């Protein structure tokens, strides 16, 4: 009998060990993919290279939901921040009261400086530029028959400058902000949930394609819908500052956004067909390498996998299949016209997050932005752990799932230092990942650094600085290029990462 028991015990132990190695996702020990592969690393010239910005973060304030939040938070003194960097306090914008009044109003002053900004990008080897068109700038008031002429004139000037400089525009239609009037209640609902929201969206998108369809080939309908929903409806750190009970309660918003995507996808393609032009339309997702907090614990490994599925892949799967299935819930929503409505997959990549399954609430894992017990790990000013290998993993996974062209539409680090050693390290190590992904057959076609210039970092205010170019808010928004701007130019000029540059930048800079 004792013998039988010990055999059963042994089987259980082996099964547990086995499941710990095969169930869920691994916690990567290496920070690089294929660390044995040395330089040089070739960066293909046929990629689109550039930087990205978004309207609410760089343009002068428009009457949007975000502008209203910014003004209300300031007036009410809600300018605190969470206990750790990168953890926003619900309803607050960190240190907004400390920012110069001009910065609050003019953000990065892109309106007056875009020509110089874009020239700088071009001079530094960029071939493309990603920006968003502000819905509130074209439709500042409800019920307008036509878009605001001044708003149109601004974007016309941006497009003309891009064309003159030879920068290919990558246009985003919804990057977190929308007109303030859309948030007045209609039929008991606000914002995207209003019964007439999609009608207004259709009006906005139709105007954009009518005016600018001849200028744009690459469109991104929605920027990071899950960040918008998570931050706006679960965490209360983005407008509409709600804290709903759980994932199923926010599903209606995700579904609305997917319907909005479908409408935009169709309008853009109809317009392009009528013009005899090509268009590529997709959306971009915020990605992280979600890995277990405790690598040995099956629960955390499975939790990490489910978090990645819910946060990154559910939406993209829906664009492929036409049905939105929300992981961990009963939600299963077929959406008409959604199937196949992506011509490419947009990837925004920001490092590694660790997932700890909470024993008290299995549906709400605790997310750690870094692991302080790991002496090898380095985080950005927002406390986000750098993890180059994760970019390779995400690109591989997207390629495996969809087999479509991939664009890294954002990648960057918050590094306020003038000599931005961490950003330079990140640029080189992440572009190595992109180069290796291409070399193993991943169809990645573009890289856009977040961001061109320092800007308004949402609930983090002006403290987190992501720019290849520093903005001196206290001195007329003066532009001061950081070394990473020249480094990116050198990588592009030389067509890759030389052994010399690799040696110089591969190691983490001293703290
Ligand atoms: C967003 C940007 C943001 C960046 C850094 C992305 O989630 O698209 O608007 O500034 O990450 O947080």
PDB file of N, CA and C in Angstrom, residues 2 29 90 92 134 151 172 184 197 227 238 254 279 324-326 387 392 417 431 434 462 468:
ATOM      1  N   UNK A   2       1.867   1.242   0.915  1.00  0.00           N
ATOM      2  CA  UNK A   2       2.769   2.394   1.006  1.00  0.00           C
ATOM      3  C   UNK A   2       3.437   2.649  -0.350  1.00  0.00           C
ATOM      4  N   UNK A  29      13.952  34.767 -18.404  1.00  0.00           N
ATOM      5  CA  UNK A  29      15.176  35.072 -17.668  1.00  0.00           C
ATOM      6  C   UNK A  29      16.046  36.027 -18.483  1.00  0.00           C
ATOM      7  N   UNK A  90      -6.911  58.164  -9.033  1.00  0.00           N
ATOM      8  CA  UNK A  90      -8.185  58.370  -9.735  1.00  0.00           C
ATOM      9  C   UNK A  90      -8.677  59.813  -9.601  1.00  0.00           C
ATOM     10  N   UNK A  92      -7.315  62.504 -10.602  1.00  0.00           N
ATOM     11  CA  UNK A  92      -6.250  63.507 -10.477  1.00  0.00           C
ATOM     12  C   UNK A  92      -5.371  63.544 -11.733  1.00  0.00           C
ATOM     13  N   UNK A 134      -7.991  65.564 -34.192  1.00  0.00           N
ATOM     14  CA  UNK A 134      -8.810  65.760 -33.003  1.00  0.00           C
ATOM     15  C   UNK A 134     -10.273  65.997 -33.379  1.00  0.00           C
ATOM     16  N   UNK A 151     -10.158  74.419 -37.886  1.00  0.00           N
ATOM     17  CA  UNK A 151      -9.636  73.089 -37.567  1.00  0.00           C
ATOM     18  C   UNK A 151      -9.131  72.406 -38.832  1.00  0.00           C
ATOM     19  N   UNK A 172      -4.301  58.722 -36.976  1.00  0.00           N
ATOM     20  CA  UNK A 172      -5.160  58.059 -35.984  1.00  0.00           C
ATOM     21  C   UNK A 172      -6.436  58.878 -35.823  1.00  0.00           C
ATOM     22  N   UNK A 184     -22.458  64.810 -22.770  1.00  0.00           N
ATOM     23  CA  UNK A 184     -23.761  65.193 -22.202  1.00  0.00           C
ATOM     24  C   UNK A 184     -24.660  63.968 -22.325  1.00  0.00           C
ATOM     25  N   UNK A 197     -24.050  58.046 -30.640  1.00  0.00           N
ATOM     26  CA  UNK A 197     -22.587  58.224 -30.697  1.00  0.00           C
ATOM     27  C   UNK A 197     -22.018  57.829 -32.068  1.00  0.00           C
ATOM     28  N   UNK A 227      -6.798  50.363 -23.301  1.00  0.00           N
ATOM     29  CA  UNK A 227      -6.265  51.335 -22.332  1.00  0.00           C
ATOM     30  C   UNK A 227      -7.347  52.365 -22.025  1.00  0.00           C
ATOM     31  N   UNK A 238      -8.830  58.075 -16.400  1.00  0.00           N
ATOM     32  CA  UNK A 238      -9.067  58.812 -17.643  1.00  0.00           C
ATOM     33  C   UNK A 238     -10.553  59.170 -17.657  1.00  0.00           C
ATOM     34  N   UNK A 254     -16.481  48.506 -25.138  1.00  0.00           N
ATOM     35  CA  UNK A 254     -15.569  47.860 -26.107  1.00  0.00           C
ATOM     36  C   UNK A 254     -16.338  47.551 -27.396  1.00  0.00           C
ATOM     37  N   UNK A 279      -5.576  52.080 -49.505  1.00  0.00           N
ATOM     38  CA  UNK A 279      -5.570  52.469 -48.093  1.00  0.00           C
ATOM     39  C   UNK A 279      -5.301  51.232 -47.271  1.00  0.00           C
ATOM     40  N   UNK A 324     -16.623  39.414 -30.811  1.00  0.00           N
ATOM     41  CA  UNK A 324     -15.835  39.822 -29.648  1.00  0.00           C
ATOM     42  C   UNK A 324     -16.153  38.908 -28.476  1.00  0.00           C
ATOM     43  N   UNK A 325     -15.151  38.141 -28.065  1.00  0.00           N
ATOM     44  CA  UNK A 325     -15.298  37.272 -26.893  1.00  0.00           C
ATOM     45  C   UNK A 325     -14.395  37.839 -25.817  1.00  0.00           C
ATOM     46  N   UNK A 326     -15.005  38.191 -24.687  1.00  0.00           N
ATOM     47  CA  UNK A 326     -14.211  38.807 -23.629  1.00  0.00           C
ATOM     48  C   UNK A 326     -13.740  37.732 -22.664  1.00  0.00           C
ATOM     49  N   UNK A 387      12.094  45.722 -21.136  1.00  0.00           N
ATOM     50  CA  UNK A 387      12.199  44.301 -21.447  1.00  0.00           C
ATOM     51  C   UNK A 387      12.195  44.133 -22.970  1.00  0.00           C
ATOM     52  N   UNK A 392      10.014  41.294 -29.198  1.00  0.00           N
ATOM     53  CA  UNK A 392      10.138  40.144 -30.102  1.00  0.00           C
ATOM     54  C   UNK A 392       9.013  39.139 -29.885  1.00  0.00           C
ATOM     55  N   UNK A 417      16.012  62.641 -18.419  1.00  0.00           N
ATOM     56  CA  UNK A 417      17.405  63.100 -18.367  1.00  0.00           C
ATOM     57  C   UNK A 417      17.823  63.756 -19.687  1.00  0.00           C
ATOM     58  N   UNK A 431      15.342  48.017 -31.146  1.00  0.00           N
ATOM     59  CA  UNK A 431      15.485  47.911 -32.603  1.00  0.00           C
ATOM     60  C   UNK A 431      16.229  46.637 -32.984  1.00  0.00           C
ATOM     61  N   UNK A 434      13.541  44.166 -33.231  1.00  0.00           N
ATOM     62  CA  UNK A 434      12.792  44.333 -34.476  1.00  0.00           C
ATOM     63  C   UNK A 434      13.587  43.772 -35.662  1.00  0.00           C
ATOM     64  N   UNK A 462       2.764  66.551 -16.860  1.00  0.00           N
ATOM     65  CA  UNK A 462       3.918  66.888 -17.703  1.00  0.00           C
ATOM     66  C   UNK A 462       5.225  66.284 -17.186  1.00  0.00           C
ATOM     67  N   UNK A 468      12.066  62.394 -28.015  1.00  0.00           N
ATOM     68  CA  UNK A 468      13.413  62.389 -28.594  1.00  0.00           C
ATOM     69  C   UNK A 468      13.959  63.813 -28.496  1.00  0.00           C
TER      70      UNK A 468
END
